[in-house]
PDB file of C-alpha atoms in Angstrom:
ATOM      1  CA  MET A 638      -0.221  -3.726  12.669  1.00  0.00           C
ATOM      2  CA  GLU A 639       1.961  -1.102  11.417  1.00  0.00           C
ATOM      3  CA  ARG A 640       2.946   0.658  14.552  1.00  0.00           C
ATOM      4  CA  GLY A 641       4.979   3.020  12.836  1.00  0.00           C
ATOM      5  CA  LYS A 642       2.750   4.783  10.806  1.00  0.00           C
ATOM      6  CA  ALA A 643      -0.118   4.272  13.563  1.00  0.00           C
ATOM      7  CA  ILE A 644      -2.277   2.145  11.382  1.00  0.00           C
ATOM      8  CA  ARG A 645      -3.781  -1.242  12.455  1.00  0.00           C
ATOM      9  CA  THR A 646      -4.677  -2.908   8.834  1.00  0.00           C
ATOM     10  CA  HIS A 647      -7.798  -5.253   9.411  1.00  0.00           C
ATOM     11  CA  THR A 648      -9.104  -7.799   6.246  1.00  0.00           C
ATOM     12  CA  VAL A 649     -12.449  -9.055   6.367  1.00  0.00           C
ATOM     13  CA  LYS A 650     -13.334 -11.795   3.608  1.00  0.00           C
ATOM     14  CA  GLY A 651     -16.391 -14.022   3.346  1.00  0.00           C
ATOM     15  CA  LEU A 652     -19.569 -13.751   4.217  1.00  0.00           C
ATOM     16  CA  VAL A 653     -20.007 -11.763   7.444  1.00  0.00           C
ATOM     17  CA  ASN A 654     -21.845 -12.549  10.709  1.00  0.00           C
ATOM     18  CA  LEU A 655     -22.087  -9.781  13.026  1.00  0.00           C
ATOM     19  CA  GLN A 656     -22.002 -11.922  15.841  1.00  0.00           C
ATOM     20  CA  GLU A 657     -18.495 -13.555  14.865  1.00  0.00           C
ATOM     21  CA  PHE A 658     -17.496  -9.812  14.022  1.00  0.00           C
ATOM     22  CA  ASN A 659     -18.313  -8.336  17.075  1.00  0.00           C
ATOM     23  CA  ASP A 660     -16.234 -11.611  18.687  1.00  0.00           C
ATOM     24  CA  ILE A 661     -13.063 -10.383  16.732  1.00  0.00           C
ATOM     25  CA  LEU A 662     -13.793  -7.087  17.314  1.00  0.00           C
ATOM     26  CA  THR A 663     -13.859  -7.793  21.434  1.00  0.00           C
ATOM     27  CA  ALA A 664     -10.583  -9.663  20.776  1.00  0.00           C
ATOM     28  CA  ILE A 665      -8.917  -6.689  19.141  1.00  0.00           C
ATOM     29  CA  TYR A 666     -10.022  -4.080  22.215  1.00  0.00           C
ATOM     30  CA  ASN A 667      -8.891  -6.134  24.657  1.00  0.00           C
ATOM     31  CA  ALA A 668      -5.403  -7.424  23.622  1.00  0.00           C
ATOM     32  CA  PRO A 669      -2.340  -6.330  25.560  1.00  0.00           C
ATOM     33  CA  GLU A 670      -0.908  -5.166  21.924  1.00  0.00           C
ATOM     34  CA  PHE A 671      -3.975  -2.679  21.084  1.00  0.00           C
ATOM     35  CA  ASP A 672      -3.318   1.045  20.891  1.00  0.00           C
ATOM     36  CA  PRO A 673      -6.261   3.169  21.258  1.00  0.00           C
ATOM     37  CA  LYS A 674      -4.426   6.124  19.628  1.00  0.00           C
ATOM     38  CA  MET A 675      -3.804   3.974  16.170  1.00  0.00           C
ATOM     39  CA  ASN A 676      -6.001   4.477  13.455  1.00  0.00           C
ATOM     40  CA  SER A 677      -7.525   1.690  11.464  1.00  0.00           C
ATOM     41  CA  LEU A 678      -8.072   0.818   8.167  1.00  0.00           C
ATOM     42  CA  TRP A 679     -10.528  -2.183   7.210  1.00  0.00           C
ATOM     43  CA  ASP A 680     -10.350  -3.805   3.905  1.00  0.00           C
ATOM     44  CA  VAL A 681     -13.493  -5.576   3.459  1.00  0.00           C
ATOM     45  CA  ARG A 682     -13.415  -5.357  -0.561  1.00  0.00           C
ATOM     46  CA  GLU A 683     -14.287  -9.769   0.033  1.00  0.00           C
ATOM     47  CA  ALA A 684     -16.371  -9.339   2.371  1.00  0.00           C
ATOM     48  CA  ASP A 685     -20.331 -10.641   1.786  1.00  0.00           C
ATOM     49  CA  PHE A 686     -22.504  -7.927   3.603  1.00  0.00           C
ATOM     50  CA  THR A 687     -25.413  -9.509   2.100  1.00  0.00           C
ATOM     51  CA  ALA A 688     -26.672 -11.336   5.234  1.00  0.00           C
ATOM     52  CA  VAL A 689     -26.968  -8.269   7.195  1.00  0.00           C
ATOM     53  CA  THR A 690     -29.649  -6.434   8.580  1.00  0.00           C
ATOM     54  CA  ALA A 691     -29.911  -2.545   9.482  1.00  0.00           C
ATOM     55  CA  PRO A 692     -30.588  -4.113  13.133  1.00  0.00           C
ATOM     56  CA  GLU A 693     -27.755  -5.240  13.432  1.00  0.00           C
ATOM     57  CA  ILE A 694     -25.840  -2.677  11.658  1.00  0.00           C
ATOM     58  CA  ARG A 695     -27.380  -0.784  14.467  1.00  0.00           C
ATOM     59  CA  ALA A 696     -26.111  -3.273  17.055  1.00  0.00           C
ATOM     60  CA  LEU A 697     -22.456  -3.385  16.031  1.00  0.00           C
ATOM     61  CA  ALA A 698     -22.016   1.001  15.800  1.00  0.00           C
ATOM     62  CA  ASN A 699     -23.702   1.104  19.307  1.00  0.00           C
ATOM     63  CA  PHE A 700     -20.943  -1.578  20.134  1.00  0.00           C
ATOM     64  CA  VAL A 701     -18.127   0.393  18.419  1.00  0.00           C
ATOM     65  CA  ARG A 702     -19.094   3.612  19.954  1.00  0.00           C
ATOM     66  CA  ALA A 703     -19.510   1.796  23.515  1.00  0.00           C
ATOM     67  CA  ASN A 704     -15.633   1.494  22.482  1.00  0.00           C
ATOM     68  CA  TRP A 705     -14.516   4.252  20.726  1.00  0.00           C
ATOM     69  CA  GLU A 706     -15.892   6.264  23.811  1.00  0.00           C
ATOM     70  CA  GLU A 707     -13.851   4.397  26.476  1.00  0.00           C
ATOM     71  CA  LYS A 708     -10.660   3.970  24.309  1.00  0.00           C
ATOM     72  CA  LYS A 709     -11.007   7.237  22.337  1.00  0.00           C
ATOM     73  CA  MET A 710     -10.436   6.094  19.120  1.00  0.00           C
ATOM     74  CA  GLN A 711      -9.106   8.307  15.982  1.00  0.00           C
ATOM     75  CA  LYS A 712      -9.700   7.498  12.233  1.00  0.00           C
ATOM     76  CA  ALA A 713     -11.223   4.272  10.879  1.00  0.00           C
ATOM     77  CA  ALA A 714     -11.199   4.018   7.141  1.00  0.00           C
ATOM     78  CA  ILE A 715     -13.783   1.125   5.588  1.00  0.00           C
ATOM     79  CA  VAL A 716     -12.682   0.364   2.117  1.00  0.00           C
ATOM     80  CA  VAL A 717     -15.914  -1.447   0.243  1.00  0.00           C
ATOM     81  CA  SER A 718     -15.855  -2.903  -3.560  1.00  0.00           C
ATOM     82  CA  GLY A 719     -19.011  -2.991  -4.222  1.00  0.00           C
ATOM     83  CA  LEU A 720     -22.545  -0.717  -4.258  1.00  0.00           C
ATOM     84  CA  PHE A 721     -24.010  -3.010  -1.504  1.00  0.00           C
ATOM     85  CA  ASP A 722     -20.824  -2.989   0.350  1.00  0.00           C
ATOM     86  CA  PHE A 723     -20.839   0.634   0.370  1.00  0.00           C
ATOM     87  CA  GLY A 724     -24.663   1.369   1.238  1.00  0.00           C
ATOM     88  CA  ILE A 725     -24.345  -1.389   4.292  1.00  0.00           C
ATOM     89  CA  THR A 726     -21.082   0.164   5.601  1.00  0.00           C
ATOM     90  CA  ARG A 727     -22.078   4.083   4.630  1.00  0.00           C
ATOM     91  CA  MET A 728     -25.401   3.020   6.932  1.00  0.00           C
ATOM     92  CA  TYR A 729     -23.157   2.079  10.115  1.00  0.00           C
ATOM     93  CA  GLU A 730     -20.987   5.675   9.073  1.00  0.00           C
ATOM     94  CA  GLN A 731     -24.367   7.514   9.296  1.00  0.00           C
ATOM     95  CA  ILE A 732     -24.986   5.740  12.624  1.00  0.00           C
ATOM     96  CA  LEU A 733     -21.402   6.094  14.515  1.00  0.00           C
ATOM     97  CA  GLY A 734     -19.784   9.044  13.312  1.00  0.00           C
ATOM     98  CA  PRO A 735     -22.026  11.888  14.589  1.00  0.00           C
ATOM     99  CA  ALA A 736     -22.036   9.383  18.280  1.00  0.00           C
ATOM    100  CA  THR A 737     -18.412   9.505  18.656  1.00  0.00           C
ATOM    101  CA  ALA A 738     -15.423  11.672  18.771  1.00  0.00           C
ATOM    102  CA  GLY A 739     -13.791   9.358  16.124  1.00  0.00           C
ATOM    103  CA  LYS A 740     -13.880   9.492  12.416  1.00  0.00           C
ATOM    104  CA  VAL A 741     -15.526   7.241  10.295  1.00  0.00           C
ATOM    105  CA  MET A 742     -15.219   7.609   6.463  1.00  0.00           C
ATOM    106  CA  ILE A 743     -15.688   4.706   3.176  1.00  0.00           C
ATOM    107  CA  PHE A 744     -13.324   4.460   0.429  1.00  0.00           C
ATOM    108  CA  ARG A 745     -13.339   2.690  -2.520  1.00  0.00           C
ATOM    109  CA  THR A 746      -9.210   2.071  -2.621  1.00  0.00           C
ATOM    110  CA  ILE A 747      -6.929   1.410  -0.020  1.00  0.00           C
ATOM    111  CA  LYS A 748      -4.960   4.396  -1.075  1.00  0.00           C
ATOM    112  CA  THR A 749      -7.497   7.110  -0.776  1.00  0.00           C
ATOM    113  CA  ALA A 750      -8.340   5.642   2.867  1.00  0.00           C
ATOM    114  CA  SER A 751      -4.104   5.660   3.545  1.00  0.00           C
ATOM    115  CA  ASP A 752      -4.196   9.029   2.122  1.00  0.00           C
ATOM    116  CA  TRP A 753      -7.013  10.740   4.504  1.00  0.00           C
ATOM    117  CA  ILE A 754      -5.706   8.586   7.527  1.00  0.00           C
ATOM    118  CA  GLU A 755      -2.331   9.812   7.351  1.00  0.00           C
ATOM    119  CA  GLY A 756      -3.923  13.263   6.667  1.00  0.00           C
ATOM    120  CA  ARG A 757      -2.578  13.808   3.162  1.00  0.00           C
ATOM    121  CA  THR A 758      -6.545  14.592   2.227  1.00  0.00           C
ATOM    122  CA  SER A 759      -9.272  15.722   4.210  1.00  0.00           C
ATOM    123  CA  SER A 760     -11.405  14.777   1.433  1.00  0.00           C
ATOM    124  CA  SER A 761     -15.121  14.497   2.175  1.00  0.00           C
ATOM    125  CA  ASN A 762     -15.539  12.699  -1.261  1.00  0.00           C
ATOM    126  CA  PRO A 763     -13.924   9.252  -0.339  1.00  0.00           C
ATOM    127  CA  GLN A 764     -14.189   8.610  -4.268  1.00  0.00           C
TER     128      GLN A 764
END
């Protein structure tokens, strides 16, 4: 966690199993050091989403939404590398975004994601 910058950074690698991911998120949300005012940057460039289904993405978005409503999260940037990953995370963004006060955006580079979180750009085009 980067407390000075108010950004939590998470890295996900390998095959993504949504149940394990939910367990990880539960641990993050319930950790004593969790600060709901911090923004989050998720680096999933080395994650494999090929086993994730659309219903699982909806369930994940609902799970996160429940925690965002309760914790009043800020911004979440998700950094992806491939087109498939972009599509899956974009689906997540479309389900979660309108249903919460928090803001979610998908990016292809850590720099553009960090710039957006830190308010150096308000780009609606994350490319």
